[in-house]
GROMACS .gro file of C-alpha atoms in nm:
model
  454
    1MET     CA    1  -2.040  -1.759  -0.868
    2ASN     CA    2  -2.125  -1.431  -0.699
    3LEU     CA    3  -1.907  -1.204  -0.486
    4LEU     CA    4  -1.979  -1.389  -0.161
    5HIS     CA    5  -1.881  -1.726  -0.308
    6HIS     CA    6  -1.551  -1.590  -0.443
    7PHE     CA    7  -1.478  -1.418  -0.112
    8ARG     CA    8  -1.545  -1.737   0.081
    9ARG     CA    9  -1.330  -1.940  -0.154
   10ILE     CA   10  -1.038  -1.701  -0.098
   11THR     CA   11  -1.076  -1.685   0.280
   12GLU     CA   12  -1.124  -2.060   0.312
   13GLY     CA   13  -0.786  -2.095   0.145
   14TRP     CA   14  -0.640  -1.935   0.459
   15ALA     CA   15  -0.698  -2.259   0.650
   16GLY     CA   16  -0.334  -2.356   0.618
   17ALA     CA   17  -0.223  -2.035   0.790
   18PHE     CA   18  -0.403  -2.124   1.115
   19PRO     CA   19  -0.301  -2.406   1.351
   20GLN     CA   20  -0.652  -2.551   1.390
   21THR     CA   21  -0.954  -2.589   1.164
   22ARG     CA   22  -1.190  -2.431   1.417
   23THR     CA   23  -0.965  -2.125   1.437
   24ALA     CA   24  -0.972  -2.090   1.058
   25THR     CA   25  -1.351  -2.122   1.060
   26ARG     CA   26  -1.384  -1.844   1.316
   27ALA     CA   27  -1.141  -1.625   1.120
   28CYS     CA   28  -1.341  -1.668   0.799
   29ALA     CA   29  -1.661  -1.573   0.979
   30LEU     CA   30  -1.494  -1.271   1.137
   31ALA     CA   31  -1.374  -1.162   0.794
   32VAL     CA   32  -1.734  -1.124   0.680
   33GLY     CA   33  -1.840  -0.959   1.005
   34LEU     CA   34  -1.557  -0.704   1.008
   35LEU     CA   35  -1.629  -0.600   0.650
   36CYS     CA   36  -2.009  -0.598   0.664
   37GLY     CA   37  -2.067  -0.479   1.019
   38VAL     CA   38  -2.239  -0.144   1.058
   39GLY     CA   39  -2.076   0.131   1.261
   40ARG     CA   40  -1.729   0.113   1.413
   41ARG     CA   41  -1.520  -0.180   1.290
   42THR     CA   42  -1.478  -0.359   1.621
   43ILE     CA   43  -1.488  -0.730   1.696
   44THR     CA   44  -1.805  -0.674   1.899
   45ARG     CA   45  -1.980  -0.521   1.598
   46ALA     CA   46  -1.863  -0.811   1.384
   47LEU     CA   47  -2.009  -1.062   1.630
   48GLY     CA   48  -2.333  -0.864   1.637
   49PHE     CA   49  -2.362  -0.878   1.260
   50LEU     CA   50  -2.299  -1.253   1.268
   51ASP     CA   51  -2.585  -1.292   1.520
   52LYS     CA   52  -2.350  -1.430   1.789
   53GLU     CA   53  -2.448  -1.200   2.072
   54GLN     CA   54  -2.584  -1.477   2.295
   55VAL     CA   55  -2.288  -1.715   2.271
   56ASP     CA   56  -1.943  -1.711   2.426
   57TRP     CA   57  -1.729  -1.452   2.247
   58SER     CA   58  -1.395  -1.527   2.413
   59ALA     CA   59  -1.283  -1.773   2.146
   60ASP     CA   60  -1.325  -1.508   1.876
   61TYR     CA   61  -1.099  -1.270   2.066
   62ARG     CA   62  -0.843  -1.544   2.121
   63VAL     CA   63  -0.805  -1.577   1.743
   64PHE     CA   64  -0.601  -1.258   1.764
   65SER     CA   65  -0.458  -1.271   2.114
   66ARG     CA   66  -0.340  -1.634   2.147
   67SER     CA   67  -0.354  -1.831   1.824
   68PRO     CA   68  -0.007  -1.863   1.661
   69TRP     CA   69  -0.049  -1.735   1.305
   70GLU     CA   70   0.118  -1.467   1.092
   71SER     CA   71  -0.050  -1.216   0.865
   72LYS     CA   72   0.207  -1.266   0.586
   73ASP     CA   73   0.067  -1.618   0.529
   74LEU     CA   74  -0.272  -1.465   0.450
   75PHE     CA   75  -0.122  -1.209   0.214
   76ASP     CA   76   0.098  -1.465   0.035
   77LEU     CA   77  -0.207  -1.659  -0.085
   78LEU     CA   78  -0.361  -1.338  -0.219
   79LEU     CA   79  -0.033  -1.242  -0.385
   80MET     CA   80   0.000  -1.571  -0.571
   81GLU     CA   81  -0.359  -1.573  -0.696
   82ALA     CA   82  -0.343  -1.209  -0.808
   83ILE     CA   83  -0.023  -1.274  -1.003
   84ALA     CA   84  -0.167  -1.584  -1.170
   85ARG     CA   85  -0.489  -1.410  -1.276
   86HIS     CA   86  -0.388  -1.051  -1.355
   87VAL     CA   87  -0.006  -1.035  -1.395
   88PRO     CA   88   0.079  -1.363  -1.570
   89GLN     CA   89   0.400  -1.234  -1.732
   90GLY     CA   90   0.653  -0.954  -1.719
   91PRO     CA   91   0.804  -0.781  -1.417
   92LEU     CA   92   0.609  -0.747  -1.093
   93PHE     CA   93   0.556  -0.389  -0.979
   94MET     CA   94   0.488  -0.329  -0.612
   95ALA     CA   95   0.404   0.007  -0.451
   96TRP     CA   96   0.529   0.076  -0.097
   97ASP     CA   97   0.430   0.342   0.151
   98ASP     CA   98   0.405   0.393   0.526
   99THR     CA   99   0.103   0.516   0.716
  100VAL     CA  100  -0.008   0.598   1.070
  101VAL     CA  101  -0.312   0.421   1.220
  102ARG     CA  102  -0.464   0.640   1.488
  103ARG     CA  103  -0.534   0.497   1.832
  104GLN     CA  104  -0.690   0.655   2.139
  105GLY     CA  105  -0.542   0.472   2.439
  106ARG     CA  106  -0.211   0.593   2.576
  107HIS     CA  107  -0.128   0.243   2.701
  108VAL     CA  108  -0.180   0.063   2.370
  109PRO     CA  109   0.144  -0.123   2.285
  110ASN     CA  110   0.375   0.024   2.020
  111THR     CA  111   0.194   0.357   1.997
  112ALA     CA  112   0.365   0.694   1.995
  113TRP     CA  113   0.331   1.047   1.865
  114ARG     CA  114   0.365   1.048   1.487
  115ARG     CA  115   0.363   1.314   1.223
  116ASP     CA  116   0.021   1.359   1.066
  117PRO     CA  117   0.060   1.319   0.687
  118MET     CA  118  -0.249   1.536   0.636
  119SER     CA  119  -0.098   1.834   0.816
  120PRO     CA  120  -0.015   2.141   0.603
  121PRO     CA  121   0.348   2.199   0.506
  122PHE     CA  122   0.370   2.518   0.709
  123HIS     CA  123   0.254   2.353   1.035
  124VAL     CA  124   0.337   1.995   1.133
  125ASN     CA  125   0.065   1.824   1.339
  126LEU     CA  126   0.110   1.518   1.557
  127VAL     CA  127  -0.124   1.224   1.609
  128TRP     CA  128  -0.112   0.929   1.849
  129GLY     CA  129  -0.105   0.596   1.675
  130GLN     CA  130   0.079   0.299   1.527
  131ARG     CA  131   0.311   0.306   1.227
  132TYR     CA  132   0.260   0.051   0.950
  133LEU     CA  133   0.431  -0.032   0.624
  134LEU     CA  134   0.196  -0.111   0.336
  135ALA     CA  135   0.291  -0.297   0.018
  136SER     CA  136   0.049  -0.328  -0.272
  137LEU     CA  137   0.082  -0.526  -0.593
  138VAL     CA  138   0.006  -0.317  -0.901
  139LEU     CA  139  -0.257  -0.478  -1.127
  140PRO     CA  140  -0.241  -0.317  -1.476
  141LEU     CA  141  -0.604  -0.383  -1.564
  142TYR     CA  142  -0.588  -0.145  -1.864
  143GLN     CA  143  -0.380  -0.411  -2.039
  144GLU     CA  144  -0.682  -0.644  -2.036
  145ASP     CA  145  -0.941  -0.415  -2.200
  146GLY     CA  146  -0.757  -0.087  -2.269
  147GLU     CA  147  -0.986   0.133  -2.058
  148SER     CA  148  -0.997   0.008  -1.699
  149SER     CA  149  -0.801   0.193  -1.432
  150PRO     CA  150  -0.528   0.000  -1.250
  151ARG     CA  151  -0.572  -0.142  -0.902
  152THR     CA  152  -0.325  -0.193  -0.621
  153LEU     CA  153  -0.386  -0.502  -0.412
  154PRO     CA  154  -0.244  -0.493  -0.057
  155VAL     CA  155  -0.004  -0.782   0.000
  156ARG     CA  156   0.170  -0.665   0.320
  157PHE     CA  157   0.067  -0.459   0.622
  158VAL     CA  158   0.345  -0.474   0.877
  159GLU     CA  159   0.365  -0.287   1.205
  160CYS     CA  160   0.686  -0.083   1.236
  161PRO     CA  161   0.712   0.047   1.593
  162GLY     CA  162   0.984   0.289   1.687
  163ALA     CA  163   1.212   0.287   1.989
  164ARG     CA  164   1.060   0.404   2.314
  165LYS     CA  165   1.216   0.734   2.415
  166PRO     CA  166   1.337   0.743   2.778
  167GLY     CA  167   1.219   1.003   3.024
  168CYS     CA  168   1.393   1.328   3.103
  169ARG     CA  169   1.542   1.177   3.423
  170ALA     CA  170   1.687   0.874   3.247
  171GLU     CA  171   2.055   0.796   3.287
  172LEU     CA  172   2.315   0.829   3.014
  173VAL     CA  173   2.324   0.453   2.953
  174GLU     CA  174   1.952   0.448   2.875
  175TRP     CA  175   1.994   0.726   2.623
  176GLU     CA  176   2.276   0.541   2.450
  177LEU     CA  177   2.064   0.226   2.429
  178TYR     CA  178   1.778   0.433   2.291
  179ARG     CA  179   1.997   0.576   2.014
  180GLU     CA  180   2.117   0.229   1.917
  181GLU     CA  181   1.764   0.088   1.917
  182LYS     CA  182   1.642   0.383   1.714
  183LYS     CA  183   1.892   0.303   1.440
  184LYS     CA  184   1.780  -0.062   1.430
  185GLN     CA  185   1.410   0.024   1.404
  186ARG     CA  186   1.436   0.270   1.119
  187LEU     CA  187   1.162   0.248   0.861
  188SER     CA  188   1.412   0.204   0.577
  189LEU     CA  189   1.556  -0.106   0.745
  190ARG     CA  190   1.210  -0.258   0.784
  191PHE     CA  191   1.144  -0.183   0.419
  192VAL     CA  192   1.461  -0.368   0.317
  193GLU     CA  193   1.365  -0.665   0.536
  194GLU     CA  194   1.012  -0.692   0.395
  195VAL     CA  195   1.130  -0.663   0.035
  196THR     CA  196   1.377  -0.942   0.102
  197ARG     CA  197   1.102  -1.162   0.246
  198ILE     CA  198   0.871  -1.103  -0.051
  199ARG     CA  199   1.154  -1.186  -0.288
  200GLN     CA  200   1.208  -1.512  -0.099
  201THR     CA  201   0.835  -1.590  -0.118
  202LEU     CA  202   0.834  -1.536  -0.494
  203ASP     CA  203   1.136  -1.762  -0.534
  204GLN     CA  204   0.976  -2.036  -0.327
  205GLN     CA  205   0.660  -2.021  -0.539
  206GLY     CA  206   0.849  -2.073  -0.864
  207LEU     CA  207   0.868  -1.709  -0.972
  208ALA     CA  208   1.243  -1.669  -0.947
  209GLU     CA  209   1.268  -1.555  -1.310
  210ARG     CA  210   1.023  -1.267  -1.254
  211SER     CA  211   1.192  -0.943  -1.154
  212LEU     CA  212   1.047  -0.736  -0.870
  213ILE     CA  213   1.037  -0.357  -0.911
  214CYS     CA  214   0.951  -0.155  -0.599
  215LEU     CA  215   0.790   0.187  -0.641
  216VAL     CA  216   0.861   0.422  -0.348
  217ASP     CA  217   0.843   0.790  -0.264
  218GLY     CA  218   1.123   1.023  -0.163
  219SER     CA  219   1.144   0.907   0.199
  220TYR     CA  220   1.295   0.575   0.081
  221CYS     CA  221   1.545   0.732  -0.158
  222ASN     CA  222   1.832   0.708   0.090
  223ARG     CA  223   2.159   0.533   0.163
  224THR     CA  224   2.001   0.234   0.338
  225VAL     CA  225   1.778   0.141   0.044
  226TRP     CA  226   2.027   0.198  -0.238
  227ARG     CA  227   2.303   0.002  -0.063
  228ALA     CA  228   2.088  -0.305   0.012
  229ASP     CA  229   2.197  -0.634  -0.144
  230TRP     CA  230   1.904  -0.765  -0.348
  231GLU     CA  231   1.875  -1.017  -0.627
  232ARG     CA  232   1.639  -0.961  -0.919
  233THR     CA  233   1.492  -0.659  -0.738
  234ARG     CA  234   1.500  -0.299  -0.856
  235ILE     CA  235   1.392   0.035  -0.712
  236VAL     CA  236   1.211   0.328  -0.872
  237ALA     CA  237   1.215   0.620  -0.627
  238ARG     CA  238   1.132   0.986  -0.638
  239VAL     CA  239   1.443   1.194  -0.583
  240ARG     CA  240   1.489   1.549  -0.465
  241ARG     CA  241   1.518   1.815  -0.731
  242ASP     CA  242   1.838   1.947  -0.572
  243ALA     CA  243   2.015   1.611  -0.529
  244LYS     CA  244   2.378   1.634  -0.639
  245LEU     CA  245   2.433   1.379  -0.914
  246ALA     CA  246   2.738   1.315  -1.127
  247ASP     CA  247   2.851   1.136  -1.439
  248PRO     CA  248   3.092   0.841  -1.419
  249ALA     CA  249   3.449   0.969  -1.404
  250THR     CA  250   3.672   0.938  -1.707
  251GLU     CA  251   3.988   1.006  -1.510
  252LYS     CA  252   4.184   0.717  -1.373
  253GLY     CA  253   4.139   0.656  -1.001
  254ARG     CA  254   3.809   0.846  -0.974
  255VAL     CA  255   3.452   0.715  -0.951
  256TYR     CA  256   3.254   1.039  -0.981
  257SER     CA  257   3.320   1.322  -1.220
  258ARG     CA  258   3.439   1.648  -1.071
  259GLN     CA  259   3.137   1.841  -1.193
  260THR     CA  260   2.801   1.772  -1.028
  261TRP     CA  261   2.451   1.863  -1.144
  262THR     CA  262   2.094   1.836  -1.017
  263PRO     CA  263   1.776   1.686  -1.163
  264GLN     CA  264   1.626   2.034  -1.179
  265SER     CA  265   1.908   2.146  -1.409
  266VAL     CA  266   1.817   1.863  -1.646
  267TYR     CA  267   1.456   1.980  -1.650
  268ALA     CA  268   1.558   2.339  -1.727
  269ASP     CA  269   1.829   2.249  -1.982
  270PRO     CA  270   1.704   2.345  -2.331
  271GLY     CA  271   1.982   2.137  -2.486
  272ARG     CA  272   1.818   1.815  -2.373
  273PRO     CA  273   1.514   1.749  -2.592
  274TRP     CA  274   1.188   1.614  -2.456
  275SER     CA  275   1.063   1.272  -2.552
  276THR     CA  276   0.705   1.144  -2.529
  277THR     CA  277   0.544   0.819  -2.425
  278ARG     CA  278   0.185   0.708  -2.410
  279CYS     CA  279   0.059   0.618  -2.059
  280PHE     CA  280  -0.277   0.538  -1.906
  281TYR     CA  281  -0.354   0.791  -1.632
  282GLY     CA  282  -0.670   0.952  -1.501
  283GLY     CA  283  -0.901   0.711  -1.685
  284GLN     CA  284  -0.757   0.763  -2.033
  285TRP     CA  285  -0.442   0.738  -2.241
  286ARG     CA  286  -0.227   1.051  -2.236
  287GLU     CA  287   0.097   1.173  -2.387
  288VAL     CA  288   0.360   1.219  -2.114
  289ARG     CA  289   0.679   1.415  -2.181
  290TYR     CA  290   1.003   1.304  -2.020
  291LYS     CA  291   1.380   1.336  -2.026
  292GLU     CA  292   1.616   1.049  -1.958
  293VAL     CA  293   1.976   1.048  -1.841
  294GLN     CA  294   2.159   0.716  -1.856
  295ARG     CA  295   2.449   0.605  -1.633
  296VAL     CA  296   2.419   0.840  -1.338
  297LYS     CA  297   2.629   0.826  -1.022
  298TRP     CA  298   2.520   0.937  -0.676
  299ARG     CA  299   2.741   0.953  -0.370
  300THR     CA  300   2.454   0.844  -0.146
  301ALA     CA  301   2.443   0.510  -0.328
  302ARG     CA  302   2.726   0.262  -0.353
  303ARG     CA  303   3.039   0.349  -0.549
  304ASN     CA  304   2.970   0.088  -0.818
  305LYS     CA  305   2.597   0.167  -0.835
  306VAL     CA  306   2.491   0.293  -1.177
  307LEU     CA  307   2.156   0.470  -1.180
  308ARG     CA  308   1.916   0.616  -1.429
  309LEU     CA  309   1.738   0.952  -1.403
  310ILE     CA  310   1.391   1.015  -1.547
  311VAL     CA  311   1.244   1.366  -1.547
  312LEU     CA  312   0.868   1.399  -1.603
  313ALA     CA  313   0.718   1.722  -1.731
  314PRO     CA  314   0.398   1.863  -1.575
  315THR     CA  315   0.087   1.710  -1.727
  316PRO     CA  316  -0.206   1.948  -1.796
  317TYR     CA  317  -0.545   1.854  -1.652
  318ARG     CA  318  -0.890   2.004  -1.593
  319ILE     CA  319  -1.124   1.959  -1.301
  320THR     CA  320  -1.429   2.013  -1.525
  321ALA     CA  321  -1.474   1.975  -1.899
  322GLU     CA  322  -1.479   2.350  -1.961
  323GLY     CA  323  -1.272   2.458  -1.664
  324LYS     CA  324  -0.929   2.610  -1.639
  325THR     CA  325  -0.627   2.407  -1.741
  326TYR     CA  326  -0.395   2.328  -1.450
  327TYR     CA  327  -0.045   2.181  -1.443
  328ARG     CA  328   0.104   1.950  -1.188
  329GLN     CA  329   0.462   1.989  -1.076
  330GLU     CA  330   0.742   1.811  -1.251
  331SER     CA  331   0.866   1.480  -1.106
  332TYR     CA  332   1.214   1.334  -1.078
  333LEU     CA  333   1.264   0.958  -1.066
  334LEU     CA  334   1.581   0.764  -0.992
  335THR     CA  335   1.610   0.393  -1.064
  336ASP     CA  336   1.871   0.121  -1.078
  337ASP     CA  337   1.680  -0.061  -1.354
  338LEU     CA  338   1.890   0.000  -1.666
  339THR     CA  339   1.718  -0.243  -1.904
  340THR     CA  340   1.340  -0.199  -1.871
  341ASP     CA  341   1.182   0.036  -2.123
  342VAL     CA  342   1.144   0.389  -1.986
  343GLY     CA  343   0.776   0.400  -2.081
  344VAL     CA  344   0.706   0.092  -1.870
  345LEU     CA  345   0.875   0.248  -1.565
  346ILE     CA  346   0.686   0.576  -1.608
  347GLN     CA  347   0.356   0.391  -1.639
  348ALA     CA  348   0.431   0.187  -1.329
  349TYR     CA  349   0.511   0.493  -1.122
  350LEU     CA  350   0.190   0.663  -1.237
  351ASP     CA  351   0.004   0.349  -1.125
  352ARG     CA  352   0.164   0.383  -0.781
  353TYR     CA  353  -0.089   0.657  -0.699
  354GLN     CA  354  -0.352   0.384  -0.650
  355ILE     CA  355  -0.196   0.297  -0.315
  356GLU     CA  356  -0.345   0.619  -0.179
  357PHE     CA  357  -0.690   0.469  -0.233
  358ASN     CA  358  -0.583   0.169  -0.026
  359HIS     CA  359  -0.496   0.407   0.258
  360ARG     CA  360  -0.830   0.585   0.228
  361ASP     CA  361  -1.040   0.268   0.216
  362ALA     CA  362  -0.858   0.105   0.505
  363LYS     CA  363  -0.888   0.406   0.736
  364SER     CA  364  -1.207   0.587   0.637
  365ILE     CA  365  -1.430   0.297   0.530
  366LEU     CA  366  -1.295  -0.014   0.705
  367GLY     CA  367  -1.193   0.166   1.025
  368VAL     CA  368  -0.848   0.015   1.068
  369GLY     CA  369  -0.746   0.094   1.424
  370GLN     CA  370  -1.099   0.116   1.566
  371ALA     CA  371  -1.094  -0.232   1.719
  372GLN     CA  372  -1.068  -0.205   2.098
  373VAL     CA  373  -0.784  -0.446   2.159
  374TRP     CA  374  -0.480  -0.385   2.379
  375GLY     CA  375  -0.288  -0.716   2.379
  376GLU     CA  376   0.068  -0.748   2.258
  377LYS     CA  377  -0.037  -0.985   1.979
  378SER     CA  378  -0.386  -0.861   1.900
  379THR     CA  379  -0.290  -0.493   1.865
  380PRO     CA  380  -0.089  -0.539   1.542
  381ARG     CA  381  -0.287  -0.842   1.421
  382VAL     CA  382  -0.637  -0.697   1.397
  383PRO     CA  383  -0.543  -0.409   1.161
  384ALA     CA  384  -0.338  -0.647   0.946
  385PHE     CA  385  -0.628  -0.896   0.937
  386ILE     CA  386  -0.873  -0.623   0.829
  387VAL     CA  387  -0.640  -0.513   0.549
  388ALA     CA  388  -0.607  -0.876   0.439
  389CYS     CA  389  -0.988  -0.904   0.430
  390TYR     CA  390  -1.003  -0.583   0.229
  391SER     CA  391  -0.749  -0.722  -0.018
  392ALA     CA  392  -0.949  -1.045  -0.048
  393LEU     CA  393  -1.262  -0.840  -0.115
  394LEU     CA  394  -1.095  -0.649  -0.399
  395LEU     CA  395  -0.964  -0.971  -0.552
  396ALA     CA  396  -1.303  -1.140  -0.517
  397GLY     CA  397  -1.472  -0.848  -0.692
  398LEU     CA  398  -1.229  -0.869  -0.984
  399ASN     CA  399  -1.276  -1.245  -1.011
  400ALA     CA  400  -1.655  -1.228  -0.994
  401TYR     CA  401  -1.746  -0.928  -1.209
  402GLY     CA  402  -1.426  -0.792  -1.361
  403PRO     CA  403  -1.278  -0.443  -1.323
  404LYS     CA  404  -1.581  -0.250  -1.448
  405ARG     CA  405  -1.890  -0.142  -1.258
  406GLY     CA  406  -2.177  -0.348  -1.397
  407GLN     CA  407  -2.543  -0.401  -1.323
  408GLU     CA  408  -2.467  -0.619  -1.023
  409TYR     CA  409  -2.393  -0.317  -0.806
  410ARG     CA  410  -2.646  -0.074  -0.668
  411GLU     CA  411  -2.749   0.229  -0.872
  412LEU     CA  412  -2.527   0.532  -0.829
  413PRO     CA  413  -2.671   0.857  -0.690
  414LYS     CA  414  -2.744   1.137  -0.933
  415TRP     CA  415  -2.439   1.336  -0.830
  416ARG     CA  416  -2.206   1.045  -0.906
  417ARG     CA  417  -2.287   0.905  -1.248
  418ARG     CA  418  -1.939   0.885  -1.399
  419ALA     CA  419  -1.792   0.605  -1.186
  420ARG     CA  420  -1.636   0.337  -1.402
  421ARG     CA  421  -1.523   0.089  -1.139
  422PRO     CA  422  -1.683  -0.033  -0.815
  423SER     CA  423  -1.572   0.138  -0.499
  424CYS     CA  424  -1.500  -0.029  -0.167
  425GLN     CA  425  -1.845   0.079  -0.046
  426ASP     CA  426  -2.005  -0.085  -0.348
  427LEU     CA  427  -1.829  -0.413  -0.280
  428ILE     CA  428  -1.921  -0.408   0.090
  429HIS     CA  429  -2.286  -0.328   0.016
  430LEU     CA  430  -2.307  -0.613  -0.236
  431LEU     CA  431  -2.132  -0.856  -0.001
  432ARG     CA  432  -2.369  -0.763   0.283
  433LYS     CA  433  -2.669  -0.805   0.055
  434GLN     CA  434  -2.568  -1.147  -0.074
  435TRP     CA  435  -2.483  -1.270   0.275
  436ALA     CA  436  -2.826  -1.159   0.405
  437GLU     CA  437  -3.006  -1.324   0.113
  438GLU     CA  438  -2.827  -1.648   0.185
  439LYS     CA  439  -2.909  -1.638   0.557
  440GLY     CA  440  -3.275  -1.559   0.538
  441SER     CA  441  -3.556  -1.322   0.446
  442GLU     CA  442  -3.544  -0.944   0.418
  443ASN     CA  443  -3.693  -0.901   0.765
  444ARG     CA  444  -3.414  -1.107   0.917
  445ARG     CA  445  -3.162  -0.900   0.726
  446GLU     CA  446  -3.304  -0.574   0.859
  447GLN     CA  447  -3.309  -0.713   1.213
  448MET     CA  448  -2.944  -0.813   1.193
  449ILE     CA  449  -2.841  -0.471   1.064
  450ILE     CA  450  -3.036  -0.300   1.342
  451THR     CA  451  -2.875  -0.528   1.599
  452ALA     CA  452  -2.527  -0.464   1.464
  453ALA     CA  453  -2.579  -0.087   1.463
  454ALA     CA  454  -2.725  -0.076   1.816
   0.00000   0.00000   0.00000
């Protein structure tokens, strides 16, 4: 079975998420059109690629604007298959991060001015768009052959709108309501809700014995996250270097010791020796130095919360084989997982970097946010549907050809000969090619591409 057959098998499994069979059929066709269409990723371009320009298009738009379905049902099927094929045992590691999808219209629902994550630290830039929360399952593919880089498979893409700020002439009551609504729509609260839902999904699918470990950055290392009531769920978060930590108190009636210290002091303390662990990072196995502090208390967390601090030393690297040796900054991790081996947690957090490639592929290649829809339902659904199609494409590529870049893909250009795994562009090009070969001759394929790009 080639890539197209695996992709169709996965998307046809979405039939149960839609209320009608004809709606599921249209959604599966749109999945191919949105991925393979040339130019901006709009529904019109998708219909042009599918050669449906001379038929009624309203039903395809109603898939997103009227049909009662939820994106989490699409992602749950991908999550279960990915776990069964690539993470059959052990804890489940899931990377979380938020992102901003840019939009142009000022009247698009749930859009607002957001901080541009690409802005420099000395000057914050603002962009107009929607805020989403992305969750990706970590697939440790290096455990299968010892040399393949890990992948993160998106399993959630949830819109997280903020409270609408009242105008300057608003009354005091409106401002009070705004402050209350702003507290309810915090990103940390949405994160807690989505983690709870994923934990419930895993329990319903018979994976209650598998622990879930969430990998987050420093923006989620706060009071709301650490004080959440979860079962069989742990957090590994990056913590500030100047966070005031403490040891458990030995005096009666106290919880925290009187003396506090910071993660940076642990890094600079010569009395604490460095330990090493072997991790797969940057395409090869490397020795990573770390320090570990057991049984740590933090006032931001709950009083009975016992944490664990992991300090990672800078890892040397080179841009070229004979270039200058550079060092990354040290990292500080805080976790409430007290039993898992420290090397496993460090490896998982290094794998979390793969979620940045999900952001890049979704925005730069798949054009999430380019669809010209303005409905209350279709505005959040279309980006989530595109990300679900992208996740299905990654999973289909792994199922069809494995994690490595073989002869099935097109030849790399001369300036890019060292790629070991297929990129999103490689998968889209191969999917487009196999779909055109199935539909007809090469001339028909060229005509469809020209029509879609017109």
